[in-house]
Short mmCIF file of C-alpha atoms in Angstrom, two decimals:
data_model
loop_
_atom_site.label_atom_id
_atom_site.label_comp_id
_atom_site.label_asym_id
_atom_site.label_seq_id
_atom_site.Cartn_x
_atom_site.Cartn_y
_atom_site.Cartn_z
CA MET A 12 -29.54 8.64 93.72
CA THR A 13 -32.66 6.70 94.46
CA ILE A 14 -31.74 4.49 91.42
CA VAL A 15 -27.98 4.04 92.53
CA LEU A 16 -29.24 3.17 95.79
CA ILE A 17 -31.71 0.81 94.49
CA ALA A 18 -29.20 -0.98 92.29
CA VAL A 19 -26.43 -0.89 94.97
CA ALA A 20 -29.21 -2.95 97.39
CA LEU A 21 -30.10 -5.22 94.96
CA TYR A 22 -26.22 -6.07 93.81
CA LEU A 23 -25.69 -6.72 97.80
CA LEU A 24 -29.10 -8.71 97.73
CA ALA A 25 -27.95 -11.15 94.79
CA SER A 26 -24.33 -11.52 96.62
CA LEU A 27 -26.02 -12.39 99.72
CA ALA A 28 -28.45 -14.78 97.94
CA LEU A 29 -25.33 -16.71 96.30
CA VAL A 30 -23.58 -16.53 99.72
CA MET A 31 -26.74 -18.02 101.66
CA GLY A 32 -26.48 -20.93 98.93
CA VAL A 33 -22.96 -21.89 99.47
CA MET A 34 -23.46 -21.55 103.31
CA ARG A 35 -26.25 -23.87 102.90
CA GLU A 36 -23.71 -26.18 101.04
CA GLN A 37 -26.12 -26.46 97.77
CA ARG A 38 -24.42 -28.29 94.85
CA ARG A 39 -26.18 -25.60 92.91
CA THR A 40 -26.97 -22.28 93.91
CA GLY A 41 -30.30 -21.78 91.82
CA ARG A 42 -31.54 -19.09 90.02
CA THR A 43 -32.86 -16.91 93.01
CA TRP A 44 -29.89 -14.49 92.96
CA LEU A 45 -31.01 -13.64 88.99
CA LEU A 46 -34.07 -11.93 90.66
CA PRO A 47 -32.29 -8.83 92.16
CA ALA A 48 -29.41 -9.17 89.92
CA LEU A 49 -31.20 -8.43 86.60
CA PRO A 50 -32.87 -5.27 87.85
CA ALA A 51 -29.42 -4.24 89.54
CA VAL A 52 -27.39 -4.55 86.13
CA ALA A 53 -30.66 -2.74 84.30
CA LEU A 54 -30.54 -0.07 86.57
CA HIS A 55 -26.88 0.54 86.58
CA ALA A 56 -26.92 0.93 82.78
CA GLY A 57 -29.80 2.90 83.15
CA TYR A 58 -27.96 5.12 85.60
CA HIS A 59 -25.05 6.05 82.80
CA ALA A 60 -27.52 6.42 80.38
CA MET A 61 -29.35 9.63 82.41
CA ALA A 62 -25.93 10.84 83.50
CA TRP A 63 -24.40 10.97 79.74
CA ARG A 64 -27.47 12.76 78.91
CA ALA A 65 -27.36 15.22 81.39
CA ALA A 66 -23.72 15.85 80.54
CA GLY A 67 -24.56 16.24 76.64
CA GLY A 68 -22.50 13.14 75.95
CA THR A 69 -20.35 10.36 76.95
CA ASP A 70 -18.67 10.46 80.24
CA LEU A 71 -15.41 8.50 80.08
CA HIS A 72 -13.51 9.87 82.74
CA PHE A 73 -11.93 7.76 86.12
CA PHE A 74 -15.11 6.55 88.05
CA SER A 75 -17.29 6.74 84.73
CA ALA A 76 -14.84 3.82 83.45
CA LEU A 77 -14.57 2.19 86.41
CA SER A 78 -18.26 1.71 87.02
CA LEU A 79 -18.49 0.85 83.10
CA VAL A 80 -16.00 -1.85 83.91
CA GLY A 81 -18.14 -2.95 86.66
CA LEU A 82 -21.49 -3.06 84.83
CA GLY A 83 -19.53 -5.34 82.05
CA MET A 84 -18.00 -7.59 84.93
CA ALA A 85 -22.03 -7.82 86.31
CA LEU A 86 -23.37 -8.47 83.02
CA LEU A 87 -20.55 -11.25 81.84
CA THR A 88 -21.62 -13.16 85.39
CA LEU A 89 -24.89 -13.03 84.83
CA LEU A 90 -24.35 -14.73 80.87
CA VAL A 91 -22.15 -17.36 82.16
CA GLY A 92 -23.40 -17.68 85.74
CA ALA A 93 -26.97 -18.14 84.73
CA ARG A 94 -26.22 -21.52 82.42
CA GLY A 95 -24.21 -23.25 85.30
CA ARG A 96 -22.33 -23.47 88.57
CA MET A 97 -20.20 -20.08 88.02
CA ALA A 98 -23.04 -18.13 89.64
CA THR A 99 -20.74 -18.09 92.69
CA LEU A 100 -18.34 -15.76 90.75
CA GLY A 101 -21.09 -12.88 91.56
CA VAL A 102 -20.25 -13.15 95.67
CA VAL A 103 -17.29 -10.95 94.65
CA VAL A 104 -18.52 -9.17 91.47
CA PHE A 105 -21.99 -7.82 92.33
CA PRO A 106 -20.14 -5.67 95.64
CA ILE A 107 -17.40 -4.70 92.96
CA SER A 108 -20.18 -3.45 90.54
CA ALA A 109 -21.81 -1.45 93.76
CA ALA A 110 -18.74 0.05 94.85
CA ALA A 111 -18.15 1.31 91.47
CA LEU A 112 -21.32 2.26 90.55
CA GLY A 113 -21.72 4.12 94.08
CA GLY A 114 -18.09 5.61 93.32
CA TYR A 115 -19.30 7.06 90.22
CA ALA A 116 -22.54 8.56 91.52
CA GLY A 117 -20.89 10.20 94.49
CA TYR A 118 -17.42 11.37 92.79
CA GLY A 119 -17.21 11.03 89.01
CA HIS A 120 -19.37 12.97 87.12
CA HIS A 121 -17.51 15.22 84.52
CA LEU A 122 -18.46 17.22 81.57
CA ALA A 123 -18.60 14.89 78.49
CA GLU A 124 -15.24 14.40 76.23
CA GLY A 125 -15.28 15.47 72.59
CA LEU A 126 -14.78 11.67 70.83
CA ASP A 127 -15.65 11.13 67.61
CA VAL A 128 -17.15 7.97 66.62
CA ARG A 129 -13.81 5.95 66.02
CA LEU A 130 -12.21 7.15 69.30
CA GLN A 131 -15.76 5.84 70.79
CA LEU A 132 -15.19 2.27 69.27
CA HIS A 133 -11.51 2.22 70.54
CA ALA A 134 -12.87 3.58 74.12
CA TRP A 135 -15.59 0.99 74.00
CA CYS A 136 -13.36 -1.97 72.82
CA ALA A 137 -10.96 -0.98 75.60
CA LEU A 138 -13.39 -1.40 78.28
CA LEU A 139 -15.03 -4.57 77.22
CA SER A 140 -11.49 -6.30 77.10
CA TYR A 141 -10.72 -4.88 80.77
CA ALA A 142 -14.14 -6.15 81.65
CA THR A 143 -13.87 -9.51 80.22
CA LEU A 144 -10.21 -9.95 81.13
CA ALA A 145 -10.90 -9.05 84.84
CA VAL A 146 -13.64 -11.99 85.38
CA ALA A 147 -10.70 -13.96 83.46
CA ALA A 148 -8.58 -12.78 86.61
CA LEU A 149 -10.99 -13.60 89.15
CA LEU A 150 -11.45 -17.04 87.64
CA ALA A 151 -7.65 -17.50 87.69
CA ILE A 152 -7.84 -16.77 91.86
CA MET A 153 -10.71 -19.11 92.10
CA LEU A 154 -8.52 -21.79 89.97
CA TRP A 155 -5.72 -21.31 92.38
CA LEU A 156 -8.05 -21.43 95.67
CA GLN A 157 -9.67 -24.66 94.05
CA GLU A 158 -6.43 -26.56 93.42
CA ARG A 159 -4.61 -25.30 96.61
CA ALA A 160 -7.85 -26.48 98.68
CA LEU A 161 -7.68 -29.96 96.75
CA ARG A 162 -4.33 -30.48 97.36
CA ARG A 163 -4.43 -29.86 101.20
CA ARG A 164 -7.39 -32.23 101.25
CA ASP A 165 -9.15 -29.14 102.71
CA PHE A 166 -12.68 -29.52 101.16
CA HIS A 167 -14.94 -26.46 102.03
CA ALA A 168 -18.34 -26.22 101.10
CA TRP A 169 -17.87 -23.23 98.34
CA LEU A 170 -15.76 -26.25 96.72
CA ARG A 171 -19.34 -28.09 96.03
CA VAL A 172 -20.67 -25.06 93.96
CA LEU A 173 -17.73 -24.79 91.66
CA PRO A 174 -17.42 -26.45 88.46
CA PRO A 175 -14.66 -29.63 88.42
CA LEU A 176 -11.45 -28.19 88.08
CA THR A 177 -11.24 -29.17 84.09
CA GLU A 178 -14.44 -27.10 83.60
CA LEU A 179 -13.27 -23.84 85.33
CA GLU A 180 -9.99 -24.12 83.85
CA THR A 181 -11.51 -24.22 80.32
CA LEU A 182 -13.86 -21.26 81.13
CA LEU A 183 -10.71 -19.34 82.17
CA PHE A 184 -8.97 -19.47 79.04
CA ARG A 185 -12.34 -19.04 77.01
CA THR A 186 -12.44 -15.99 78.80
CA ILE A 187 -9.01 -15.20 78.41
CA ALA A 188 -9.48 -15.53 74.25
CA VAL A 189 -12.35 -13.23 74.14
CA GLY A 190 -10.82 -10.81 76.14
CA PHE A 191 -7.33 -11.16 74.02
CA VAL A 192 -9.45 -10.49 70.97
CA LEU A 193 -11.10 -7.53 72.39
CA LEU A 194 -7.56 -6.27 73.73
CA THR A 195 -6.50 -6.68 70.23
CA ALA A 196 -9.31 -4.50 68.56
CA THR A 197 -8.29 -1.96 71.15
CA LEU A 198 -4.69 -2.07 70.16
CA LEU A 199 -5.48 -1.60 66.45
CA THR A 200 -8.16 0.90 66.88
CA GLY A 201 -5.65 2.89 69.24
CA VAL A 202 -3.32 2.49 66.14
CA LEU A 203 -5.52 3.75 63.65
CA PHE A 204 -7.43 6.65 65.58
CA VAL A 205 -5.19 8.27 67.90
CA GLU A 206 -3.44 11.11 66.30
CA ASP A 207 -0.61 11.94 68.73
CA LEU A 208 0.68 9.74 71.54
CA PHE A 209 2.73 12.18 73.16
CA ALA A 210 0.21 14.86 73.35
CA GLN A 211 -2.46 13.03 74.42
CA HIS A 212 -0.43 11.39 77.22
CA LEU A 213 -0.73 8.10 75.67
CA VAL A 214 2.94 6.83 75.47
CA HIS A 215 2.87 4.80 79.05
CA LYS A 216 -0.72 3.88 78.51
CA THR A 217 0.28 2.02 75.29
CA VAL A 218 3.62 0.52 76.27
CA LEU A 219 1.70 -0.91 79.45
CA SER A 220 -1.01 -2.31 77.03
CA VAL A 221 1.08 -3.97 74.73
CA LEU A 222 3.11 -5.79 77.36
CA SER A 223 -0.36 -6.92 78.71
CA TRP A 224 -1.19 -8.25 75.49
CA LEU A 225 2.22 -10.02 74.76
CA ALA A 226 1.63 -11.50 78.14
CA PHE A 227 -2.02 -12.88 77.53
CA GLY A 228 -0.82 -14.03 74.17
CA ALA A 229 2.01 -15.84 75.43
CA LEU A 230 -0.34 -17.63 77.95
CA LEU A 231 -2.68 -18.41 75.24
CA LEU A 232 0.28 -19.85 72.98
CA GLY A 233 1.76 -21.57 75.78
CA ARG A 234 -1.62 -23.45 76.50
CA TRP A 235 -2.21 -24.42 72.75
CA ARG A 236 1.67 -25.48 72.49
CA TYR A 237 2.66 -26.77 75.72
CA GLY A 238 -0.30 -27.73 77.54
CA TRP A 239 0.25 -24.70 80.29
CA ARG A 240 -2.46 -24.95 83.09
CA GLY A 241 -2.81 -24.56 86.96
CA THR A 242 -0.39 -22.19 88.84
CA VAL A 243 1.51 -21.31 85.57
CA ALA A 244 -1.98 -20.23 84.06
CA VAL A 245 -2.74 -18.61 86.90
CA ARG A 246 0.35 -16.29 87.38
CA TRP A 247 0.73 -15.11 83.72
CA THR A 248 -3.18 -14.31 83.96
CA LEU A 249 -2.71 -12.03 87.26
CA ALA A 250 0.44 -10.54 85.85
CA ALA A 251 -1.20 -9.71 82.99
CA MET A 252 -3.82 -8.29 84.44
CA ALA A 253 -1.91 -6.03 86.34
CA LEU A 254 -0.13 -4.37 84.15
CA LEU A 255 -3.55 -3.91 81.95
CA VAL A 256 -4.96 -2.23 85.25
CA LEU A 257 -1.84 -0.21 85.54
CA SER A 258 -1.92 1.18 81.94
CA PHE A 259 -5.63 2.27 82.32
CA PHE A 260 -6.72 3.03 85.72
CA GLY A 261 -3.34 3.45 86.76
CA SER A 262 -2.84 6.11 84.18
CA LYS A 263 -6.12 7.50 84.48
CA PHE A 264 -5.89 8.03 88.09
CA VAL A 265 -2.64 9.91 88.24
CA LEU A 266 -3.94 11.93 84.93
CA GLU A 267 -7.22 12.93 85.96
CA LEU A 268 -7.23 12.78 89.89
CA VAL A 269 -3.65 13.69 91.01
CA LEU A 270 -2.37 16.05 87.59
CA HIS A 271 -5.85 16.91 86.84
CA ARG A 272 -5.76 16.43 82.95
CA ALA A 273 -7.42 14.45 80.26
CA GLY A 274 -6.84 11.03 80.44
#
């Protein structure tokens, strides 16, 4: 638990550093937040490695999967934020990652599932796609807030640490495109490697995932063909992400925490 407490504290410290930068109305948040964020992510990953070693394999139950998605979101924030003004994303992402890690440490340990290499590939594609598209959903919310503030001429300090509207929108669609590719890989590996959808309680999960994939695909097509942007892009992104959350974490919550079955 010491590793977890240190990681949580570092995540919150990184988030606080970013908040202080916004409050000081800095045009750029600087790199101070990286000092606690980098070891926080490393400790987060290290804790999973230690837990899996103790469990004898990869644990992908509800809290573990939630923590891994939080880890992926924090890592993406590091990669994107270190290169520009999108570090502000860490104000939201780092506390989420800290809470997910705390939930896993407190409630989430299970015996490792007997997954072969193919199913592990499917699971990792799924977790990476969820983390990437969750970041896209946060970017969509930031885009909506920025557009709303600009329309109302309500210029808050946090607007100054965000990229220009067009740059934020471009980053949103690039993130969605990467997540869409990963989600496509998830569905393809699921089709190839999952043996029995009914016996493994995967029908509802598959249907919702396909609907989410169709929604993200329609959004990318609409962007390319019709130039969709702004509120339209935000609505499609959040609706598609809601389907994805229901498909994976909704079904895992019901199966594993309510019905106590393998999810």
